[in-house]
PDB file of C-alpha atoms and ligand atoms in Angstrom:
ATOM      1  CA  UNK A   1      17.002 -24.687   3.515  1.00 94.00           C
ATOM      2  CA  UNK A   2      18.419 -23.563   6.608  1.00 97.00           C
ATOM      3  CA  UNK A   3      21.641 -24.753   7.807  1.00 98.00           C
ATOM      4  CA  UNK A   4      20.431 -26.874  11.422  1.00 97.00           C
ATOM      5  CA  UNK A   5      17.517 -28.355   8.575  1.00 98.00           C
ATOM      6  CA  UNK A   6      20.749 -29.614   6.838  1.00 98.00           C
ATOM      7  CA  UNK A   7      22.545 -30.266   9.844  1.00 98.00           C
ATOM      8  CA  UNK A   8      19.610 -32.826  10.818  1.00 98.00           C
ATOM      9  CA  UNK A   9      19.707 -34.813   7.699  1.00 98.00           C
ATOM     10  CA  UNK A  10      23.167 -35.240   7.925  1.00 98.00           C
ATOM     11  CA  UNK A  11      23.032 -36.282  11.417  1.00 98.00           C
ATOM     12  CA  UNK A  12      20.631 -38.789  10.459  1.00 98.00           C
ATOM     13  CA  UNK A  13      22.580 -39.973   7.668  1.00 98.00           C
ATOM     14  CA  UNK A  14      25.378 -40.838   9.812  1.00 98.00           C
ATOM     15  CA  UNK A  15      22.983 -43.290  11.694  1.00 98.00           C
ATOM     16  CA  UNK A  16      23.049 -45.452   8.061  1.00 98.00           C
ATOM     17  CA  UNK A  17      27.499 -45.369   8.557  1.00 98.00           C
ATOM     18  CA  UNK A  18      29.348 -48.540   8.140  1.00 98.00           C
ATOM     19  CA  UNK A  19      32.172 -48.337  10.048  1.00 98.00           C
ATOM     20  CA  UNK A  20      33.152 -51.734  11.278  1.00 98.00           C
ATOM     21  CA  UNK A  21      37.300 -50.621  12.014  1.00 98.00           C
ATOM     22  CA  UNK A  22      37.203 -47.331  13.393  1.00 98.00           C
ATOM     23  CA  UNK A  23      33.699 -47.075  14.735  1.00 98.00           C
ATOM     24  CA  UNK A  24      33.502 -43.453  13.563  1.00 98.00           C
ATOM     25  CA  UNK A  25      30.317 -42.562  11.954  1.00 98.00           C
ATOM     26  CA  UNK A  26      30.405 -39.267   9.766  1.00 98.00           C
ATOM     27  CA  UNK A  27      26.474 -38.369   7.860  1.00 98.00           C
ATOM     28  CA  UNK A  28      26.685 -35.710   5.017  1.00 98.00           C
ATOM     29  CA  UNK A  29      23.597 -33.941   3.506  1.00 99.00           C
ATOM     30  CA  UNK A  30      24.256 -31.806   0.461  1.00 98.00           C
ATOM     31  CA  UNK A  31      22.311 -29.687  -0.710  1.00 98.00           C
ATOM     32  CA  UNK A  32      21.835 -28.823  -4.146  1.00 98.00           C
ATOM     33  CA  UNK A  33      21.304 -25.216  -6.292  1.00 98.00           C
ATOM     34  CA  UNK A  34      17.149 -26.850  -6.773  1.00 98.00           C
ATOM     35  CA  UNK A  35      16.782 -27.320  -3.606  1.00 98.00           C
ATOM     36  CA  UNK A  36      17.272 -31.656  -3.335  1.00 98.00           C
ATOM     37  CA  UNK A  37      19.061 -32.802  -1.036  1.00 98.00           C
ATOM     38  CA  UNK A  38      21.544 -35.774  -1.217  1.00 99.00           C
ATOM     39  CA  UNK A  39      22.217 -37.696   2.488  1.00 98.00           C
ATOM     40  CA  UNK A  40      25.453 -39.521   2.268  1.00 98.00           C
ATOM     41  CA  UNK A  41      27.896 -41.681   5.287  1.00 98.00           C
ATOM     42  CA  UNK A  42      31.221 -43.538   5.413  1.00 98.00           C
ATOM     43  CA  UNK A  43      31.359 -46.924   4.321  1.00 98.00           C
ATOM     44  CA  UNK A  44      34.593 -48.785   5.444  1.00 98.00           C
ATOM     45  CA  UNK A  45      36.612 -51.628   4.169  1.00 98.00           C
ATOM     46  CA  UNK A  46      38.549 -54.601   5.478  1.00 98.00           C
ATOM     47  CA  UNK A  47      40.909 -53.404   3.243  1.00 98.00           C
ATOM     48  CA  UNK A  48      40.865 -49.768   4.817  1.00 98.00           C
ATOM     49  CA  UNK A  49      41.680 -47.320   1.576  1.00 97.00           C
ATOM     50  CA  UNK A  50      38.957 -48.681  -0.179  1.00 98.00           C
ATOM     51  CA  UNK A  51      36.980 -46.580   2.685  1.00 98.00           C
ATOM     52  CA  UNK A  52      34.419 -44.111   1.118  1.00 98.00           C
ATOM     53  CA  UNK A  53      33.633 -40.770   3.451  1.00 98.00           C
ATOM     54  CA  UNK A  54      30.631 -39.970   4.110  1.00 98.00           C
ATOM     55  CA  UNK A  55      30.836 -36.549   1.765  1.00 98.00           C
ATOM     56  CA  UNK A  56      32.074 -38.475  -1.169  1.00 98.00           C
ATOM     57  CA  UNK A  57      29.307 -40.890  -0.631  1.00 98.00           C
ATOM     58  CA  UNK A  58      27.060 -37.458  -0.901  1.00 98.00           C
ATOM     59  CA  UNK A  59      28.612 -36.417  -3.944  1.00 98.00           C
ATOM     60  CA  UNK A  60      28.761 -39.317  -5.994  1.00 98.00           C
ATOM     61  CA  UNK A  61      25.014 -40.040  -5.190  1.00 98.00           C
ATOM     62  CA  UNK A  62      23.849 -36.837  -6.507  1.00 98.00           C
ATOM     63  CA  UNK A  63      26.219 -36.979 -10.112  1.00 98.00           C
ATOM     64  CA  UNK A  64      25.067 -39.776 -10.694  1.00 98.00           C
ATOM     65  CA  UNK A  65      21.737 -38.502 -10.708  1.00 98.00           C
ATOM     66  CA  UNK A  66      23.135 -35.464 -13.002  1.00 98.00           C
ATOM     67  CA  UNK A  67      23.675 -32.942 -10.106  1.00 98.00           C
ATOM     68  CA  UNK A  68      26.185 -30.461 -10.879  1.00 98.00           C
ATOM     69  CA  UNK A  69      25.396 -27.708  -9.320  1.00 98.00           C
ATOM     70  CA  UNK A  70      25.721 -27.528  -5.538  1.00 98.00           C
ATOM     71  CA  UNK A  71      25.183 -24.658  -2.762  1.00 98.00           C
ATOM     72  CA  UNK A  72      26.354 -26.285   0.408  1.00 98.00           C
ATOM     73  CA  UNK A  73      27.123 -29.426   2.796  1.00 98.00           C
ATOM     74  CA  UNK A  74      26.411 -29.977   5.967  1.00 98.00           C
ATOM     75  CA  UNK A  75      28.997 -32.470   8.294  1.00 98.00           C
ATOM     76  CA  UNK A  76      28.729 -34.212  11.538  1.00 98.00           C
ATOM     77  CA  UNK A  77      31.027 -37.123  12.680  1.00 98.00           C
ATOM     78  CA  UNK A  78      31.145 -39.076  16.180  1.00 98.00           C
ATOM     79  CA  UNK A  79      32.760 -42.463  17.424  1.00 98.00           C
ATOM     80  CA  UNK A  80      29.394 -44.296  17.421  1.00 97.00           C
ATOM     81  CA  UNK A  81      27.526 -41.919  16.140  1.00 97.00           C
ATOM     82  CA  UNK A  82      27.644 -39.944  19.343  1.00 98.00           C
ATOM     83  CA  UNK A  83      29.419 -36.133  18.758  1.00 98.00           C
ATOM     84  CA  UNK A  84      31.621 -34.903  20.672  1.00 97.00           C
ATOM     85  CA  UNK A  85      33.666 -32.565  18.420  1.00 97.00           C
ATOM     86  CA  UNK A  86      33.958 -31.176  15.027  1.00 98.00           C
ATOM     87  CA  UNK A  87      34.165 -33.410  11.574  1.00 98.00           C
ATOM     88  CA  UNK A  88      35.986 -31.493   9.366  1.00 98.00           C
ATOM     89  CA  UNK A  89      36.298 -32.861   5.722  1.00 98.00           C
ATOM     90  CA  UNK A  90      39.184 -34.910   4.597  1.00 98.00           C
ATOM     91  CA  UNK A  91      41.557 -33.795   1.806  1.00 98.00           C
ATOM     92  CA  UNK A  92      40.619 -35.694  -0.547  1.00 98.00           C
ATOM     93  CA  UNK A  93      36.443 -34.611  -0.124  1.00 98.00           C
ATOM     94  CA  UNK A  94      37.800 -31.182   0.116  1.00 98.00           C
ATOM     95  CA  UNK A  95      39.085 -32.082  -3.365  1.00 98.00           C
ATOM     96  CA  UNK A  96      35.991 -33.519  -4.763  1.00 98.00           C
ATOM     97  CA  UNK A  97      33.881 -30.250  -3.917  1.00 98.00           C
ATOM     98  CA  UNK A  98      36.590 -28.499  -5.750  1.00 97.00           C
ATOM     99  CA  UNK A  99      35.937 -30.815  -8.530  1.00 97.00           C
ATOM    100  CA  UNK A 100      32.311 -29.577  -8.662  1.00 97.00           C
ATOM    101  CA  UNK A 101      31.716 -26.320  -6.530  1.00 97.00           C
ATOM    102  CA  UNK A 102      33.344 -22.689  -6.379  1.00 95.00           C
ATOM    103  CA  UNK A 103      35.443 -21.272  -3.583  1.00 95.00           C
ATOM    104  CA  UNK A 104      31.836 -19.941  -2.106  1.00 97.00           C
ATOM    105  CA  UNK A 105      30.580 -23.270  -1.599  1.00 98.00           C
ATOM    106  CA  UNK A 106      29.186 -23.743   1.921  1.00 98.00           C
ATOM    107  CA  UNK A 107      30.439 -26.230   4.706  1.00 98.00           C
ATOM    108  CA  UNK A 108      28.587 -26.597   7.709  1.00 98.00           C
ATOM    109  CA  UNK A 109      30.269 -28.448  10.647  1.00 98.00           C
ATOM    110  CA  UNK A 110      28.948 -28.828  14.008  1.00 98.00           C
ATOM    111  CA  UNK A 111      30.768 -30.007  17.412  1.00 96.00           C
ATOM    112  CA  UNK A 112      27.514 -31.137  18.821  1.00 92.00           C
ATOM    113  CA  UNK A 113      26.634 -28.298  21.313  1.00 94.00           C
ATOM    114  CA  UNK A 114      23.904 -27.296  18.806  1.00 90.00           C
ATOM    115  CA  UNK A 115      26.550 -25.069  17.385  1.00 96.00           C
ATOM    116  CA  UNK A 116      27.551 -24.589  13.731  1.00 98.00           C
ATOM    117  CA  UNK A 117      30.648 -23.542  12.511  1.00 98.00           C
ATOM    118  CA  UNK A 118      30.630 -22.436   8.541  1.00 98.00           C
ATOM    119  CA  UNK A 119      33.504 -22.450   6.347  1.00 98.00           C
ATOM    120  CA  UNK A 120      33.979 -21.641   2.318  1.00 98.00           C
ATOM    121  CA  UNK A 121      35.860 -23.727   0.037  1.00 98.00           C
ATOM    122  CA  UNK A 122      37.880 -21.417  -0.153  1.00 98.00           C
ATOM    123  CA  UNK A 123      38.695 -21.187   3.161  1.00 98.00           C
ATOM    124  CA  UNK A 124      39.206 -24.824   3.608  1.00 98.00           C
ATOM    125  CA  UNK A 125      40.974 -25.643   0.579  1.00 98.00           C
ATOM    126  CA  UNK A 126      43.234 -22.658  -0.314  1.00 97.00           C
ATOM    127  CA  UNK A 127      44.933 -22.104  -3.301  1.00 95.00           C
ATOM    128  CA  UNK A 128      43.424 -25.191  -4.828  1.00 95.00           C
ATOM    129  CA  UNK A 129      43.632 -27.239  -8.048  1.00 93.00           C
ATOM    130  CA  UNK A 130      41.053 -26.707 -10.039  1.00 88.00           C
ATOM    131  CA  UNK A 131      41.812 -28.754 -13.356  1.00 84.00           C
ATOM    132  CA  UNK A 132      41.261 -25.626 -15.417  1.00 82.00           C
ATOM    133  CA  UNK A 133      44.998 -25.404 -15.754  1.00 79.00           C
ATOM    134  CA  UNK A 134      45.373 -28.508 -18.402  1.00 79.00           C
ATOM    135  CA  UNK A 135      41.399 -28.433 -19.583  1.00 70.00           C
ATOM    136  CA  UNK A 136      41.994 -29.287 -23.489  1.00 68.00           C
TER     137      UNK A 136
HETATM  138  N1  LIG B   1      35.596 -39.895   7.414  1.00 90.80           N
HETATM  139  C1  LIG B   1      34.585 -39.348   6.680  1.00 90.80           C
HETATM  140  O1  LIG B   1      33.622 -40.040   6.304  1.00 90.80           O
HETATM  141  N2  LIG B   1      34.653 -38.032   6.375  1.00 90.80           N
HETATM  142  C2  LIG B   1      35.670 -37.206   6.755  1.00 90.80           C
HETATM  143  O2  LIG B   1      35.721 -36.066   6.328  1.00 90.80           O
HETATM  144  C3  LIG B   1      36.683 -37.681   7.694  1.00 90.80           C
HETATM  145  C4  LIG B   1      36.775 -39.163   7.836  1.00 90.80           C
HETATM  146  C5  LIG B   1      35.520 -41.320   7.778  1.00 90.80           C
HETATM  147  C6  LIG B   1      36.494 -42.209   7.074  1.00 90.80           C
HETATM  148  C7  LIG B   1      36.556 -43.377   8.030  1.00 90.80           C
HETATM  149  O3  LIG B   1      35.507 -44.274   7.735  1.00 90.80           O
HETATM  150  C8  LIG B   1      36.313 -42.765   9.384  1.00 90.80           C
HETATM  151  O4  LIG B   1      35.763 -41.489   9.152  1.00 90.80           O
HETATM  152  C9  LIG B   1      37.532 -42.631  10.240  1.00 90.80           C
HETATM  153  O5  LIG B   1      38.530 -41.957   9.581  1.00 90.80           O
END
């Protein structure tokens, strides 16, 4: 799949956001080493941390399904819904790719000019904790 075919889903994913207290919308699509594709958005909370970004939301959709294999993401992000600049991922996502992925995993961003910026894992999340360091 190419990356603005990605790009699309995720934009349409963020039109399914629930974002009551910031009114930020983010839509994720991540795509998988078959070839599936998992859409994913933010859903907030009164309480705020309990807040779930739209990547995790991704994610955690497509483990439970017994995913664990994964080739690439593709972000967008806009105060409602409408982009005006990049969405990057949040530490925390960047640390539930790791969980998952290898430093050549694939992040697509776009600003909303029709441009998209790519980025590696490793690029975003250098030097990164991988677990393998206390695996029994
Ligand atoms: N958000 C995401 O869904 N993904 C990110 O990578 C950045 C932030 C959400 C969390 C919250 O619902 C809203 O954007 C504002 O921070």
């Amino acid at each position: 799949m190419k990356p603005d075919e990605l790009m699309q889903l995720a934009k349409e994913a963020m039109g399914h956001a629930y974002a009551p207290y910031s009114g930020f919308q983010v839509g994720a699509a991540l795509l998988c080493a078959d070839g599936t594709v998992y859409q994913g958005c933010n859903i907030e909370n009164a309480a705020y941390s309990p807040t779930n970004c739209g990547e995790r939301t991704a994610f955690f959709k497509a483990v439970y399904d017994g995913h664990r294999d994964f080739t690439a993401i593709a972000i967008c992000g806009g105060m409602k819904g409408v982009i005006t600049g990049l969405c990057t991922p949040c530490g925390v996502c960047r640390q539930v790719m790791r969980e998952f992925c290898g430093s050549d995993f694939t992040i697509y961003m776009t600003d909303g000019s029709g441009a998209i910026q790519t980025r590696t894992l490793a690029e975003l999340l250098p030097m990164s904790f991988s677990g393998e360091e206390h695996l029994l």
